[in-house]
Short mmCIF file of C-alpha atoms in Angstrom, two decimals:
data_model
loop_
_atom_site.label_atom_id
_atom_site.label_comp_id
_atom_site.label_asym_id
_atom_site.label_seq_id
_atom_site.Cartn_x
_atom_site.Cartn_y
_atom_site.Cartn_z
CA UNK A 1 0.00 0.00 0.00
CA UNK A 2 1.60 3.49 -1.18
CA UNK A 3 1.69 6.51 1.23
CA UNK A 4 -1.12 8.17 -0.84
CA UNK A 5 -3.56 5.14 -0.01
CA UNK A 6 -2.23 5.02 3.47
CA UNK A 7 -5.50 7.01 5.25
CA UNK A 8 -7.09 6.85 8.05
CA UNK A 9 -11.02 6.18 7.32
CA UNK A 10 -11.73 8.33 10.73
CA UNK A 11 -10.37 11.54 8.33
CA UNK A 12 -13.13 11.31 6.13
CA UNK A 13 -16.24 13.09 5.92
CA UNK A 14 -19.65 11.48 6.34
CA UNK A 15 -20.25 11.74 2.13
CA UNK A 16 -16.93 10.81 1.59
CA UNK A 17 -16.77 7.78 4.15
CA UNK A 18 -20.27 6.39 3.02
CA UNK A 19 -18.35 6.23 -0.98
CA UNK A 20 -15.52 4.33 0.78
CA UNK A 21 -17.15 1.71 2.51
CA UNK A 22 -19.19 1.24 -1.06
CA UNK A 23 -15.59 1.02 -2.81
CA UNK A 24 -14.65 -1.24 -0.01
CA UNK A 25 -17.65 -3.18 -0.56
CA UNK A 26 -16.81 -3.43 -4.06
CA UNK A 27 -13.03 -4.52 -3.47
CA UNK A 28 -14.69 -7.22 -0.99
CA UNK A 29 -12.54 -5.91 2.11
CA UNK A 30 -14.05 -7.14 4.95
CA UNK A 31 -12.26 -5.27 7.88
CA UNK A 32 -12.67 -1.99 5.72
CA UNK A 33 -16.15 -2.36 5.45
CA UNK A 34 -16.41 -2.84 9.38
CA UNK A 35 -14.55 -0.32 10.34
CA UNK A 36 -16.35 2.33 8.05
CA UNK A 37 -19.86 0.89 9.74
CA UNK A 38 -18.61 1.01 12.88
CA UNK A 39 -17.35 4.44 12.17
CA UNK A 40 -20.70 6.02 11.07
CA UNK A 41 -22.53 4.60 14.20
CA UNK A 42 -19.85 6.01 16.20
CA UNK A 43 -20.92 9.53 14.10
CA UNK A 44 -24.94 8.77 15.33
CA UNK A 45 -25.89 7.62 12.06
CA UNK A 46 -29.10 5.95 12.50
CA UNK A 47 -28.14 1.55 11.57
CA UNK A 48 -31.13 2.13 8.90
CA UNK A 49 -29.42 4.74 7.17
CA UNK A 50 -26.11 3.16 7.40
CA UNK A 51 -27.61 -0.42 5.69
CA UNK A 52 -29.19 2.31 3.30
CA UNK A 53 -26.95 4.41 2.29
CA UNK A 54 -23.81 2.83 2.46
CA UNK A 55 -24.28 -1.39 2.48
CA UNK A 56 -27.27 -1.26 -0.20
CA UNK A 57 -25.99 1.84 -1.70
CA UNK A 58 -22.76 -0.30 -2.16
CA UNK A 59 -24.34 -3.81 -3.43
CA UNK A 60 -26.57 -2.58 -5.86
CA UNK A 61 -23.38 -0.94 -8.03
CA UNK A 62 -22.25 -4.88 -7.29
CA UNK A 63 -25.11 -5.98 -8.84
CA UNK A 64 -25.13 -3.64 -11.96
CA UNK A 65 -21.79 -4.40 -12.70
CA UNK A 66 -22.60 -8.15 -12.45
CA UNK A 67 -25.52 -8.39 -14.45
CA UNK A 68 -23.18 -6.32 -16.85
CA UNK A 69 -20.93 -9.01 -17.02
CA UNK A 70 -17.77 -6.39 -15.10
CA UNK A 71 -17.97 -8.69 -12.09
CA UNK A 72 -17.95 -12.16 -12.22
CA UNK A 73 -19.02 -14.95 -9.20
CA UNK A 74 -15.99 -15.02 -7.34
CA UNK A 75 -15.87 -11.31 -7.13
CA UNK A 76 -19.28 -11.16 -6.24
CA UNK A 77 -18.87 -13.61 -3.64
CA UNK A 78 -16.11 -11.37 -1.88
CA UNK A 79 -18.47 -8.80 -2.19
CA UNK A 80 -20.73 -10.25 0.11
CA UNK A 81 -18.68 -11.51 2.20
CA UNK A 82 -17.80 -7.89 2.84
CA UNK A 83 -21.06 -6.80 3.38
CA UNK A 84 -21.60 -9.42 5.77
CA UNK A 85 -18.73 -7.93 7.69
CA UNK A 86 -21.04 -4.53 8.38
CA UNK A 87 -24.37 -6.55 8.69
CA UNK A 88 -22.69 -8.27 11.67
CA UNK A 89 -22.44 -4.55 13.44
CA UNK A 90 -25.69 -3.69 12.11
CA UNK A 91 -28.15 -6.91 12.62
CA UNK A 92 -28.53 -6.64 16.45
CA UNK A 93 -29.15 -3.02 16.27
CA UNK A 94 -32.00 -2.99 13.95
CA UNK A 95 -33.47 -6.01 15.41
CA UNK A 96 -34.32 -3.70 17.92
CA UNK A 97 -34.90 -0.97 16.37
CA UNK A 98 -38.76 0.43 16.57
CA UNK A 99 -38.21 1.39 12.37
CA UNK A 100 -38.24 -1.57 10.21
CA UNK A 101 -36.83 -0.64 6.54
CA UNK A 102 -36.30 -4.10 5.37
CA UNK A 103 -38.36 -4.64 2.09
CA UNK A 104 -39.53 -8.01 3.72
CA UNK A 105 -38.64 -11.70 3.92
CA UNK A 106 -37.56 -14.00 1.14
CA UNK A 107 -37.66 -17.47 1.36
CA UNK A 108 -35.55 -19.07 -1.15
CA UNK A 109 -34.19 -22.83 -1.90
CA UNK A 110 -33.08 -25.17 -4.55
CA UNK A 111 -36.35 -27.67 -5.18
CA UNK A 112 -36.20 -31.84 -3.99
CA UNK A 113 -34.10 -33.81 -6.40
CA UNK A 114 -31.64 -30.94 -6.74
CA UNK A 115 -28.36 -29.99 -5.07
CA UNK A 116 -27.12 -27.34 -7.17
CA UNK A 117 -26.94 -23.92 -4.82
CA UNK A 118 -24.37 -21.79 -6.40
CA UNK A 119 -26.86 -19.67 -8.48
CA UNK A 120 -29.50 -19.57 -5.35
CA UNK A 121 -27.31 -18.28 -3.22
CA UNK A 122 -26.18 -15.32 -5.91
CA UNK A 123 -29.74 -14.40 -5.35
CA UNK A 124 -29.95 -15.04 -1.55
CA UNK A 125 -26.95 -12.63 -1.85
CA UNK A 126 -28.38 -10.15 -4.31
CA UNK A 127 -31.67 -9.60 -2.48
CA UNK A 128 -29.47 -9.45 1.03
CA UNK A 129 -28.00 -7.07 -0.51
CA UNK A 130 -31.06 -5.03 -1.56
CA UNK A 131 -32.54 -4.67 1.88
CA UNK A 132 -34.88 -8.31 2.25
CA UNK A 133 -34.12 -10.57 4.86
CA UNK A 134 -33.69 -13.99 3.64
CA UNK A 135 -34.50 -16.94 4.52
CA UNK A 136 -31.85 -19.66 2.25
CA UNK A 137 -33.27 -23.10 2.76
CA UNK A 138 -30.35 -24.46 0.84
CA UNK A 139 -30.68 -27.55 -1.68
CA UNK A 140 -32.81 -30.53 -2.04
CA UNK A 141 -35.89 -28.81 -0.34
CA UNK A 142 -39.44 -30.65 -0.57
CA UNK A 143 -42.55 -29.09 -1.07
CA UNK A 144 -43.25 -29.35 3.23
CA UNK A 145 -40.19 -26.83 3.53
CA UNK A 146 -41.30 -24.48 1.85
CA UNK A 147 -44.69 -24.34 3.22
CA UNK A 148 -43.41 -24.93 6.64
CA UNK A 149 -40.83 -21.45 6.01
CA UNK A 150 -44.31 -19.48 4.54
CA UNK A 151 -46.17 -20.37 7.43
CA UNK A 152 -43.03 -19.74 9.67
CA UNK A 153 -41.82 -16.67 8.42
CA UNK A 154 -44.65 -15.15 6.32
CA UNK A 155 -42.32 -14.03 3.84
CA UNK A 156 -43.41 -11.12 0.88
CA UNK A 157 -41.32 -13.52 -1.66
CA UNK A 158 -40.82 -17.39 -2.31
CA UNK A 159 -37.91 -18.14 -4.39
CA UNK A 160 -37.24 -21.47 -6.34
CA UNK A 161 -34.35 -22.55 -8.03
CA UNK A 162 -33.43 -25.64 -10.61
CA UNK A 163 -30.95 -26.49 -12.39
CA UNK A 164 -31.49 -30.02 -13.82
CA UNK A 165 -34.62 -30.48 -16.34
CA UNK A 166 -35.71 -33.53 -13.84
CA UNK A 167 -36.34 -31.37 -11.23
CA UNK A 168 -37.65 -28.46 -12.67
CA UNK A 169 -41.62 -30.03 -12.92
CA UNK A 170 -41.25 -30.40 -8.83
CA UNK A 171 -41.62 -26.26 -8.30
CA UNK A 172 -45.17 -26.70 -10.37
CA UNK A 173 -45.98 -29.23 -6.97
CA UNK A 174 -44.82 -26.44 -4.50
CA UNK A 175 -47.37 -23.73 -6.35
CA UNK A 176 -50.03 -26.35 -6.72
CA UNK A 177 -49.55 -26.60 -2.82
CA UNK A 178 -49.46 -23.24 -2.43
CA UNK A 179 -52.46 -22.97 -4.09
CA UNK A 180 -54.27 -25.08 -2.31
CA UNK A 181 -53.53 -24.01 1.25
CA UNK A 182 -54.80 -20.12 0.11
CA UNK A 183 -50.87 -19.17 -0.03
CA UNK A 184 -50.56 -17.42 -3.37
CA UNK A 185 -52.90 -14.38 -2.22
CA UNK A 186 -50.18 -12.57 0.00
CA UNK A 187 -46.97 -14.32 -1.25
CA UNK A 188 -45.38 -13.62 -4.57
CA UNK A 189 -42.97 -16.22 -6.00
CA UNK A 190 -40.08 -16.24 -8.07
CA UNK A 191 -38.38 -18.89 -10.03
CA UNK A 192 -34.96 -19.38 -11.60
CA UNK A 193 -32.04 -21.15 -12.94
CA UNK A 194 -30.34 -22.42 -16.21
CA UNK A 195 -32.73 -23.98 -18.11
CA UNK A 196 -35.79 -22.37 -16.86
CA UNK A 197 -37.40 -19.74 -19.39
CA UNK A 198 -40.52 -17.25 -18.87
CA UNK A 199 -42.71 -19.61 -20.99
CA UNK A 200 -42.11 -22.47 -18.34
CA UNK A 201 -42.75 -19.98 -15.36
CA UNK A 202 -46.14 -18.97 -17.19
CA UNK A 203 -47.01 -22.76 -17.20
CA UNK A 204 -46.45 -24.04 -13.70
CA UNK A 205 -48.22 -20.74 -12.54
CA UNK A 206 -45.57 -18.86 -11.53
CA UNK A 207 -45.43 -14.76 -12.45
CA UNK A 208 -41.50 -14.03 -11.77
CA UNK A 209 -38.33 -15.98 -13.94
CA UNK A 210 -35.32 -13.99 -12.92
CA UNK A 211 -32.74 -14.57 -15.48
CA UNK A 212 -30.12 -14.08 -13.48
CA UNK A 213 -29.09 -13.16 -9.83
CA UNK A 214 -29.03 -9.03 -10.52
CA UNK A 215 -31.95 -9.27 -12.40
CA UNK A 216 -33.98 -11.07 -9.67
CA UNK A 217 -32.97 -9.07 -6.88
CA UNK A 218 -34.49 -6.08 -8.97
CA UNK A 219 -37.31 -7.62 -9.52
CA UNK A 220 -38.08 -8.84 -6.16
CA UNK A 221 -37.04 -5.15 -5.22
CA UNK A 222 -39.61 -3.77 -7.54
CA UNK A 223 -42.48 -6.06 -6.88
CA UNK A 224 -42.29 -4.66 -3.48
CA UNK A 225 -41.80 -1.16 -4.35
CA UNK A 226 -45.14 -1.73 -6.18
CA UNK A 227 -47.09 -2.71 -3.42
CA UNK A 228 -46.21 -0.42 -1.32
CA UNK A 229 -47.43 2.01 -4.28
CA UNK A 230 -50.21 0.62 -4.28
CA UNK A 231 -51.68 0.54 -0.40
CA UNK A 232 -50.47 4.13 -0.35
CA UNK A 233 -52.95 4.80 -3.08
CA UNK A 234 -55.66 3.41 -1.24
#
């Protein structure tokens, strides 16, 4: 490290500090990331505006830049990892904070038969990173999980993932389910993975194929968005 990058993150401004820790974010350094939170609670930033400003602020240029094909997986990976770094200051404080600015729960998890998770947890990561809480079931996940998270967690999103052509009929069983047990009215859900396609998410009932990780964290971000339009309209 030269002289000129040798700084002290305490020397910043509040505007400059929150465009560090989203550089830091970017680089995927951990302890910088940390620090900088750590830093702008010190300052009395509220923990909302912090996870606003500077965490979300800093994952959604991640997740432009992905979706752009300028970051790739591993990078992205380190990016998270990073931002898990100030979620770990910030967790405990808004879990008891009176204000709750998360955009909701998201269940997610790869569907019975498959054990591919990479992809899922890109998304897990993505919408983490846009302000939902998630709820990552991980792989091989039968219908009964997912109802049991729903009825668990009441989440605004279910996500399902696939990658095999075998296992990609099984999310149709976990809408039919859904369906039946009056599920569908406040929950939206989401489907994804490599050989899925909009025309097969039309068929099995499902409104939502994100194409790729970026692209269904903006999604879920905007379906919420929406409804939030909406009530206020009401």
């Amino acid at each position: 490290m030269s002289v000129e990058d040798d700084f002290d993150l305490n020397d910043l401004d509040d505007k400059e500090l929150v465009e560090q820790i989203q550089d830091d974010l970017y680089d995927g350094l951990d302890t910088e990331v940390t620090e900088g939170t750590e830093i702008l609670l010190a300052r009395g930033w509220d923990a909302n505006d912090v996870l606003g400003e500077a965490l979300v602020g800093g994952m959604k240029i991640v997740g432009v830049d992905f979706r752009d094909g300028i970051l790739f997986v591993p990078e992205v990976l380190k990016c998270a990892g990073a931002m898990k770094g100030g979620m770990g200051i910030l967790r405990p404080i808004l879990a008891e904070s009176a204000e709750d600015t998360s955009l909701g729960k998201f269940v997610i998890g790869t569907v019975k038969g498959d054990i591919h998770d990479i992809g899922k947890n890109l998304v897990a990561m993505m919408c983490e990173g846009a302000g939902f809480e998630v709820i990552n079931l991980g792989i091989n996940n039968p219908v009964e999980n997912y109802l049991e998270a729903i009825d668990e967690h009441e989440p605004v999103i279910v996500g399902m993932s696939a990658l095999l052509t075998t296992t990609m009929p099984y999310m149709g069983v976990v809408v039919e389910e859904m369906e039946k047990r009056g599920m569908r009215k406040d929950t939206h859900i989401m489907c994804g993975g490599a050989p899925l396609n909009q025309e097969f998410a039309d068929a099995i009932g499902v409104p939502a194929y994100g194409r790729d990780a970026a692209r269904s964290a903006e999604m879920a971000e905007e379906h919420v968005l929406s409804l939030r339009k909406k009530r206020d309209h009401r």
